[in-house]
Tab-separated table of C-alpha atoms in Angstrom:
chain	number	residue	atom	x	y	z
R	273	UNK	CA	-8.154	11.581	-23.019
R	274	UNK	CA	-8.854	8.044	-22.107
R	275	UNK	CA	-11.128	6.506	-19.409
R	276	UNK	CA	-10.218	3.863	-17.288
R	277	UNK	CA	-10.922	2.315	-14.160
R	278	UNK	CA	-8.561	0.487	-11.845
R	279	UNK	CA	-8.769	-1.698	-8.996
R	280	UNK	CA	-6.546	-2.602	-6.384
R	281	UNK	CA	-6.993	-5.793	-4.527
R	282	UNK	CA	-4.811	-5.961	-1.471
R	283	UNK	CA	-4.553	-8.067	2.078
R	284	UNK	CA	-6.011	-5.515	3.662
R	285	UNK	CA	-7.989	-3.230	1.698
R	286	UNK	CA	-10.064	-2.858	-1.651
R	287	UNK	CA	-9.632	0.545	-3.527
R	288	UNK	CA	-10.612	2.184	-6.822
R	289	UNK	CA	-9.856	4.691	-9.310
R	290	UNK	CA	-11.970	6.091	-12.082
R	291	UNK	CA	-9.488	8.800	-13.601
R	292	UNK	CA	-9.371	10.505	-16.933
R	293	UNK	CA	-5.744	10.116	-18.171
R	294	UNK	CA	-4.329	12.128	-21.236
R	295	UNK	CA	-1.502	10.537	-23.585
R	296	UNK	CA	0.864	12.442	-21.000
R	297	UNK	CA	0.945	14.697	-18.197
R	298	UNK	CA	-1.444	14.410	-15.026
R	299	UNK	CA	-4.602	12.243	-14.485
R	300	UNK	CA	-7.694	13.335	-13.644
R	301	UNK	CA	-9.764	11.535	-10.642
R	302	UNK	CA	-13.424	11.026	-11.230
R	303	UNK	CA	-13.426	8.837	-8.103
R	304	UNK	CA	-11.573	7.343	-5.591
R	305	UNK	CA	-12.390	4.738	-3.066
R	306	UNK	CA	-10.447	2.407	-0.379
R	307	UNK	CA	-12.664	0.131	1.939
R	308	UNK	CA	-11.191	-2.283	4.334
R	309	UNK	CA	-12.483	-6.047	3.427
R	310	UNK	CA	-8.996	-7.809	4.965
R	311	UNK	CA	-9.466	-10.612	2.592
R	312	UNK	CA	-6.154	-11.710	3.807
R	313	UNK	CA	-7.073	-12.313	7.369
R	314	UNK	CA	-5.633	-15.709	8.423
R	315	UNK	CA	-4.256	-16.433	5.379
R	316	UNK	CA	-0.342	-16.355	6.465
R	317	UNK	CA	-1.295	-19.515	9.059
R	318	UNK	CA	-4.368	-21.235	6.686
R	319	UNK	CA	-3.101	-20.977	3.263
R	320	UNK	CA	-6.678	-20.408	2.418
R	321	UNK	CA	-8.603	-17.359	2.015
R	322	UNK	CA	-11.586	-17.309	4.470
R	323	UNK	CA	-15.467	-17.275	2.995
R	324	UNK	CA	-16.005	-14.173	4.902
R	325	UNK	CA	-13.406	-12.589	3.842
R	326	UNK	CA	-14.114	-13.573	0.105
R	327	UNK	CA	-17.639	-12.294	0.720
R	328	UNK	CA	-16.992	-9.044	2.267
R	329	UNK	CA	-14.834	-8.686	-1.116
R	330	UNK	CA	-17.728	-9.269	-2.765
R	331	UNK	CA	-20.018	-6.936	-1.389
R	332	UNK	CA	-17.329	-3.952	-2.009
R	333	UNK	CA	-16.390	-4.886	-5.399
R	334	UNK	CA	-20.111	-4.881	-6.585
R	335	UNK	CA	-20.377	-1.165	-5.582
R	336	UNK	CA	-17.684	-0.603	-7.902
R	337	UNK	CA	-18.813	-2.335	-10.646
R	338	UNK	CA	-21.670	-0.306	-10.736
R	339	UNK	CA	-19.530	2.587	-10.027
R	340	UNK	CA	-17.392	2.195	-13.330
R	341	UNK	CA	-20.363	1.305	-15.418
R	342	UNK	CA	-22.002	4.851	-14.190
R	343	UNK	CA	-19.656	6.747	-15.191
R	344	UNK	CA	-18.385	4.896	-18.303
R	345	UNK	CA	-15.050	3.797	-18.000
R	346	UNK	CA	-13.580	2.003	-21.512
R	347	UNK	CA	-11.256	0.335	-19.899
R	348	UNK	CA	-11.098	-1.487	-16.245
R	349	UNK	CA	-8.285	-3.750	-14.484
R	350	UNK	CA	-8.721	-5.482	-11.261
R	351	UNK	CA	-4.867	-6.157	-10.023
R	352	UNK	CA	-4.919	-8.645	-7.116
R	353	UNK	CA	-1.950	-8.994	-4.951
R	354	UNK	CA	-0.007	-10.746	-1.720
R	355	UNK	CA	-2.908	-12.734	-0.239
R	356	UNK	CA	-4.616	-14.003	-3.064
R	357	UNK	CA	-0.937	-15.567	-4.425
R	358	UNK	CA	-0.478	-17.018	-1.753
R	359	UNK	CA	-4.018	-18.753	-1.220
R	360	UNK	CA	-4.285	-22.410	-2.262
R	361	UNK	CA	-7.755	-21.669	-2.991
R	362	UNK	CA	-7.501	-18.497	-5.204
R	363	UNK	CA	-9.652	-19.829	-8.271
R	364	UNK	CA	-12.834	-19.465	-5.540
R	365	UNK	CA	-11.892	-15.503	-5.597
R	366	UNK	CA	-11.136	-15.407	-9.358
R	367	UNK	CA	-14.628	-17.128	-10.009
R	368	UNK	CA	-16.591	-14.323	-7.614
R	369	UNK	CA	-14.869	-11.783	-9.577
R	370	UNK	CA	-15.861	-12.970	-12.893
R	371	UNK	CA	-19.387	-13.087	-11.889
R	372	UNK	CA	-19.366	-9.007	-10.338
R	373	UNK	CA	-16.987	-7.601	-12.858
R	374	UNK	CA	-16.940	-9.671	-16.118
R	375	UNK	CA	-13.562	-10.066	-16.256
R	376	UNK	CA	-10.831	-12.360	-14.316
R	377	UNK	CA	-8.480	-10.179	-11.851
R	378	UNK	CA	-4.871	-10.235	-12.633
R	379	UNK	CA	-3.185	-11.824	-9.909
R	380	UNK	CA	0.115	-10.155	-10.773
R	381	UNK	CA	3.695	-11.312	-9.613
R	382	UNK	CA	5.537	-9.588	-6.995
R	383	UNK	CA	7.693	-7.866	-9.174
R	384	UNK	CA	5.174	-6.434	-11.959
R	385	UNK	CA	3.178	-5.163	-8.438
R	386	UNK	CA	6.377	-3.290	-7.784
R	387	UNK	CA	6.815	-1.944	-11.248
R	388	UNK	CA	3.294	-0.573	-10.872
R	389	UNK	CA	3.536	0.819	-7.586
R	390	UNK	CA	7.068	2.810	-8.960
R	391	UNK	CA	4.860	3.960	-12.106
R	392	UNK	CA	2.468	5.368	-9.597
R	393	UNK	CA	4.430	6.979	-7.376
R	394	UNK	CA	6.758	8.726	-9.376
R	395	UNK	CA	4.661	10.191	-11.997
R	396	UNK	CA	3.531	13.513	-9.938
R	397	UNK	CA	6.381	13.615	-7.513
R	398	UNK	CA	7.391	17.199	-9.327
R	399	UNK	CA	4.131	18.661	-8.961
R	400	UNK	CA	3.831	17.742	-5.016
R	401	UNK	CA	6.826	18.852	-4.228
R	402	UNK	CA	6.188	22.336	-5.914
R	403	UNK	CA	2.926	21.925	-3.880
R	404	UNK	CA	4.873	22.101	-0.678
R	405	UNK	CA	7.285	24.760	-2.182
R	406	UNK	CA	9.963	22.145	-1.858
R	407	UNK	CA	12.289	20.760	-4.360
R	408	UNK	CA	11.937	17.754	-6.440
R	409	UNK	CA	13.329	15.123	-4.231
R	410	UNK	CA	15.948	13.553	-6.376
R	411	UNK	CA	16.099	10.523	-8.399
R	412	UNK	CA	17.235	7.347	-7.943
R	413	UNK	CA	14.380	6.667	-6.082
R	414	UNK	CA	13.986	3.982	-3.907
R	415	UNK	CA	10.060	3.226	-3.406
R	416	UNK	CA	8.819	1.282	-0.817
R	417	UNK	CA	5.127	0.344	-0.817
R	418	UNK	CA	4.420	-1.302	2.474
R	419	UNK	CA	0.726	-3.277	2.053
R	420	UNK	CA	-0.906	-5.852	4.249
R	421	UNK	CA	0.582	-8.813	3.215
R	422	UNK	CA	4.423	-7.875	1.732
R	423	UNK	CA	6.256	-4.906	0.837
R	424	UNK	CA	7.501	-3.662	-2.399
R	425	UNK	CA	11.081	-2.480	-2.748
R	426	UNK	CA	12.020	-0.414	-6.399
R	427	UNK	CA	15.104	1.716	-7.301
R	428	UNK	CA	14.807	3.486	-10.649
R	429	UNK	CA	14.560	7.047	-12.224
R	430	UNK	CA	12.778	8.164	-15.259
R	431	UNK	CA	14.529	5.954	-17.726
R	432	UNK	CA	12.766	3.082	-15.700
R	433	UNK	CA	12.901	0.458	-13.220
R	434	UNK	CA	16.713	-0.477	-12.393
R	435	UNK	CA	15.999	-3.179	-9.555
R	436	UNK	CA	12.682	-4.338	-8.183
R	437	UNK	CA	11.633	-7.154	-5.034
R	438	UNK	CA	8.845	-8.160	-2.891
R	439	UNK	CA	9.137	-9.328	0.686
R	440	UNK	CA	6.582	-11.196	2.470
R	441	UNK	CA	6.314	-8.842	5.333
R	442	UNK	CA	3.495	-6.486	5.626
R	443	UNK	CA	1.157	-5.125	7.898
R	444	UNK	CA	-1.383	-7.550	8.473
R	445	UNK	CA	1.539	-10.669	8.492
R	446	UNK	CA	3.346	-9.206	10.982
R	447	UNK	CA	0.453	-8.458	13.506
R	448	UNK	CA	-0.705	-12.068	12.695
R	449	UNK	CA	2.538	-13.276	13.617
R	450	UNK	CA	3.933	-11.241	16.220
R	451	UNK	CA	1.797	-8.680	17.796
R	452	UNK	CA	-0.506	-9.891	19.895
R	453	UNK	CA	-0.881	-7.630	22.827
R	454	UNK	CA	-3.208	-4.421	23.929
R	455	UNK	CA	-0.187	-3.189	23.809
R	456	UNK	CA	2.205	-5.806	22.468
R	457	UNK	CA	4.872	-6.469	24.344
R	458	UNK	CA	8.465	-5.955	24.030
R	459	UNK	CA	9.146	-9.389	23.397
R	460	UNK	CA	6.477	-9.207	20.470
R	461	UNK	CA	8.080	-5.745	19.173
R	462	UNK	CA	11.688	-7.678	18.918
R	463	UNK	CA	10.325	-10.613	16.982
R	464	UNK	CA	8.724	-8.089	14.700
R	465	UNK	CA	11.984	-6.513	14.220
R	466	UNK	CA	13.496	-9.773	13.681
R	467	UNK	CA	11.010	-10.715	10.790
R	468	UNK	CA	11.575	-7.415	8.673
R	469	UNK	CA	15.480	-7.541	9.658
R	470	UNK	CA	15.830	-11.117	7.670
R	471	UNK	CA	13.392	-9.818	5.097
R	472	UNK	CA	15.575	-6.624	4.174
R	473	UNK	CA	18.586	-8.647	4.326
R	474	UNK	CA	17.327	-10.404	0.732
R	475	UNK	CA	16.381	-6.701	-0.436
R	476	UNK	CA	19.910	-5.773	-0.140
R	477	UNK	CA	21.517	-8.602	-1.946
R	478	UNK	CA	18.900	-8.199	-4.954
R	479	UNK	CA	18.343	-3.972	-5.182
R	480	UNK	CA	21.447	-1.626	-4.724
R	481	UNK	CA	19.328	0.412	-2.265
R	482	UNK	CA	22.397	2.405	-1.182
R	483	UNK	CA	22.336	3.981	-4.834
R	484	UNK	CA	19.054	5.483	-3.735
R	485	UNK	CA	19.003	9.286	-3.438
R	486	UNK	CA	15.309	9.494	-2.171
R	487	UNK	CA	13.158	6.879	-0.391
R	488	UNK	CA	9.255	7.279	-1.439
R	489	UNK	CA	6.943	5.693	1.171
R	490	UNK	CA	3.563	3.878	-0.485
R	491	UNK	CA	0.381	2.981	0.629
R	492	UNK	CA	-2.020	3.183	3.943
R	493	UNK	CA	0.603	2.629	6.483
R	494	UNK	CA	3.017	5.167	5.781
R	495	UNK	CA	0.308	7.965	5.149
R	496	UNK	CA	-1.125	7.391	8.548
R	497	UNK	CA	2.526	8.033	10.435
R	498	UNK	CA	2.737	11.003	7.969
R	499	UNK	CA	-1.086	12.000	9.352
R	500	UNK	CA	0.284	11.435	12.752
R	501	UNK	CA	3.677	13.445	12.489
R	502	UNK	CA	2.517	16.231	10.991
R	503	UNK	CA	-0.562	16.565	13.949
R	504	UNK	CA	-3.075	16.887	11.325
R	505	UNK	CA	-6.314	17.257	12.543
R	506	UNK	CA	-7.947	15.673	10.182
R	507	UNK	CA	-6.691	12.896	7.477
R	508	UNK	CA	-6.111	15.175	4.554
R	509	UNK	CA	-4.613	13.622	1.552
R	510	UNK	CA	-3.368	16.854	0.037
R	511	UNK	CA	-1.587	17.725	2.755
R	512	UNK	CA	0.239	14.435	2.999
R	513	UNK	CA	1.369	13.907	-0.432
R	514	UNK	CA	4.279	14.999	-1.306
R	515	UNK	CA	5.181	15.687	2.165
R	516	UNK	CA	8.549	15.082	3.586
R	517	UNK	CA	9.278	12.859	7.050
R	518	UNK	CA	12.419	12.882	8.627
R	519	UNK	CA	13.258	9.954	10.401
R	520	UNK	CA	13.135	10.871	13.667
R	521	UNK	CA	9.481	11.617	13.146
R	522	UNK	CA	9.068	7.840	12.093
R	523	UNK	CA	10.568	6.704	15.079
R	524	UNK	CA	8.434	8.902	17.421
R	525	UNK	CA	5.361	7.688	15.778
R	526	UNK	CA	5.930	4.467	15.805
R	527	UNK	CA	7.198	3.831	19.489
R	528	UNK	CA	3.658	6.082	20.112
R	529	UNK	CA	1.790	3.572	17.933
R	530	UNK	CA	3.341	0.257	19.442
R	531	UNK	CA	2.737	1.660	23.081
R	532	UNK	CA	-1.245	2.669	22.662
R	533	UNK	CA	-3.821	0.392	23.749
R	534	UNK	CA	-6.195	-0.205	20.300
R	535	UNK	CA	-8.560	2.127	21.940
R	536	UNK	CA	-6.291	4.734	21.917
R	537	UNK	CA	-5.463	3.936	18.061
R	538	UNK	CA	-8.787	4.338	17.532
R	539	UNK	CA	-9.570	6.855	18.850
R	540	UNK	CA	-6.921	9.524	16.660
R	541	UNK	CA	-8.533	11.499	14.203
R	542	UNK	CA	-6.663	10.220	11.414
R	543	UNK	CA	-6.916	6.983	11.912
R	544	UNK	CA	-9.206	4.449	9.239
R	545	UNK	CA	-10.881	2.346	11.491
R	546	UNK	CA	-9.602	-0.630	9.039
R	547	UNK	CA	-6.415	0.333	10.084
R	548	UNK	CA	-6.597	0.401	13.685
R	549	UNK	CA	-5.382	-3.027	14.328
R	550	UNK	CA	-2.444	-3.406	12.061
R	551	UNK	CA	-0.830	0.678	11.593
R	552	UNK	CA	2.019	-0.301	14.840
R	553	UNK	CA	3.059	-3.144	12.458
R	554	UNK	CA	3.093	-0.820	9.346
R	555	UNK	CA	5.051	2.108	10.772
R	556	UNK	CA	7.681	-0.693	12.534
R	557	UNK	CA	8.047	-2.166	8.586
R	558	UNK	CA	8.894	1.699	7.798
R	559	UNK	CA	10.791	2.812	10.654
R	560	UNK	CA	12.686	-0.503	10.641
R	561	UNK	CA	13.130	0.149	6.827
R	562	UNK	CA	15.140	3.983	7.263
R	563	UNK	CA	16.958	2.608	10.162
R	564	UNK	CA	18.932	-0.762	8.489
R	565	UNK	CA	19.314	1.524	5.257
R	566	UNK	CA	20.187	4.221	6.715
R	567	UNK	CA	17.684	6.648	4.826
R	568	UNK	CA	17.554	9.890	6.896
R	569	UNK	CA	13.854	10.762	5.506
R	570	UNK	CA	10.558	9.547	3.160
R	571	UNK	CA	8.810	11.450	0.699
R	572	UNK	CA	5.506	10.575	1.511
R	573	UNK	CA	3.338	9.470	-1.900
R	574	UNK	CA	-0.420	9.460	-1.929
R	575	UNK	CA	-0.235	8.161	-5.528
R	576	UNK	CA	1.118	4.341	-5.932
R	577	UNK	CA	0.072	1.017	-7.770
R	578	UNK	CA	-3.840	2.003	-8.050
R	579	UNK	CA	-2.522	5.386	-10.478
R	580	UNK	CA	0.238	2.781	-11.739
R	581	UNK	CA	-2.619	0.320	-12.725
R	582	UNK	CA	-4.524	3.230	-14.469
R	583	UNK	CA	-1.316	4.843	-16.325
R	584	UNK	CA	-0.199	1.809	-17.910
R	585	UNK	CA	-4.019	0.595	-19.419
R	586	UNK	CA	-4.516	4.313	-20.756
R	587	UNK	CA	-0.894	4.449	-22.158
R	588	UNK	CA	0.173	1.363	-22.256
């Protein structure tokens, strides 16, 4: 049994895991945290990340430093991801992490972010579906891990990753971009549409998504819709993963989620309040997504690059 720690550094939020993994089977959690810092806020228009948004980083990650240290990790990787790629002045974040964690983050290219998001995913996908007293859903998998600033596309089974790409569209882009209203309008909703259209159109040239049997939905965005369609009263992560959304339910959720005033958002008991502002631009990337491929329902993953991240520094 090995202990690491992993860290996921997104556009939107900053999350940990402190798991116990054995040389195979399931990991253990020891902890498990996600706060909002959206270090990637402005960044599609600047090409900068913003000092506040580097220092609310900051404050986070020092909790979980101290975190791993407590409870004596051996291991620890911070992965960062879209935003801090794309930012022209990324060595500013790389030097604040040095200083918390002792170590540089691994700003990690789209595709190796997709590889561990698949890793992730996939490796209890058995056990939640037994969980629900449903079957496996069946492999190839197509998983799609939709984060704040791009979205992850990978079709593979268990012999491995067959095709893998990374779109700059994600939740906190397209809001940037596009939707600007309390509602947005219709208008807004179309050029939305428009952006994740032209995106998926270079998915399909690069991964053979119709050679997916199963689509597995990643990350924040798509667990919220799940939340909402199944009328949970309560987020409840055990209930959501492995559970199955068919694609009507998408659509429902997301013409709800587009049409509420950020009050209203707010207001729903499942809803992160970090998440308030961008989940109608999330659940359009999904629903868009299941509509252009023509994938009929999403197995709904709790487990994605954070586990991924973990998996492969305890087993290499």
């Amino acid at each position: 049994m090995t202990r690491v720690a992993s860290i996921d550094c997104g556009t939107n939020s900053i999350r940990l895991l402190v798991a116990d993994v054995p040389p195979e089977g399931p990991h253990t959690d020891l902890l498990r945290r996600m706060e909002v810092v959206r270090l990637g806020e402005g960044v599609d228009a600047t090409g900068r990340l913003a000092p506040e948004a580097i220092e609310r980083t900051r404050k986070v990650l020092v909790e979980y430093a101290t975190a791993v240290r407590d409870l004596d990790a051996t291991a620890v990787r911070m992965v960062a991801t879209s935003a801090t790629r794309d930012a022209a002045n990324r060595a500013e974040f790389e030097d604040m992490v040095v200083e918390v964690l002792g170590q540089r983050p691994d700003v990690v290219a789209g595709t190796e972010e997709a590889e561990l998001s698949f890793i992730g995913a996939t490796a209890s996908l058995d056990a939640a579906a037994a969980a629900h007293g449903a079957e496996p859903p069946r492999p190839p998998f197509l998983v799609v891990d939709i984060g704040g600033g791009s979205t992850e596309f990978v079709l593979g089974d268990a012999t491995g990753v067959r095709a893998a790409h990374s779109v700059d569209i994600g939740c906190v882009r397209l809001t940037e971009r596009h939707l600007h209203g309390d509602p947005p309008s219709a208008a807004q909703v179309r050029r939305a549409e428009d952006d994740i259209r032209a995106a998926l159109a270079a998915v399909r040239a690069l991964v053979p998504v119709g050679e997916a049997a199963s689509l597995i939905g990643l990350a924040g965005s798509v667990t919220t819709v799940a939340a909402l369609a199944l009328a949970l009263p309560e987020y409840d992560p055990v209930a959501i993963h492995g559970s199955c959304i068919d694609v009507d339910g998408v659509r429902e959720v997301t013409a709800f989620l587009l049409a509420a005033t950020r009050e209203h958002r707010a207001a729903l008991p499942v809803m992160h309040p970090g998440r308030v502002d961008v989940i109608g631009a999330g659940a359009l990337i999904l629903r868009v997504i299941m509509d252009e491929f023509g994938l009929p329902e999403v197995v709904v993953s709790e487990h994605d690059i954070l586990d991924g991240i973990a998996l492969r520094l305890a087993r290499g």
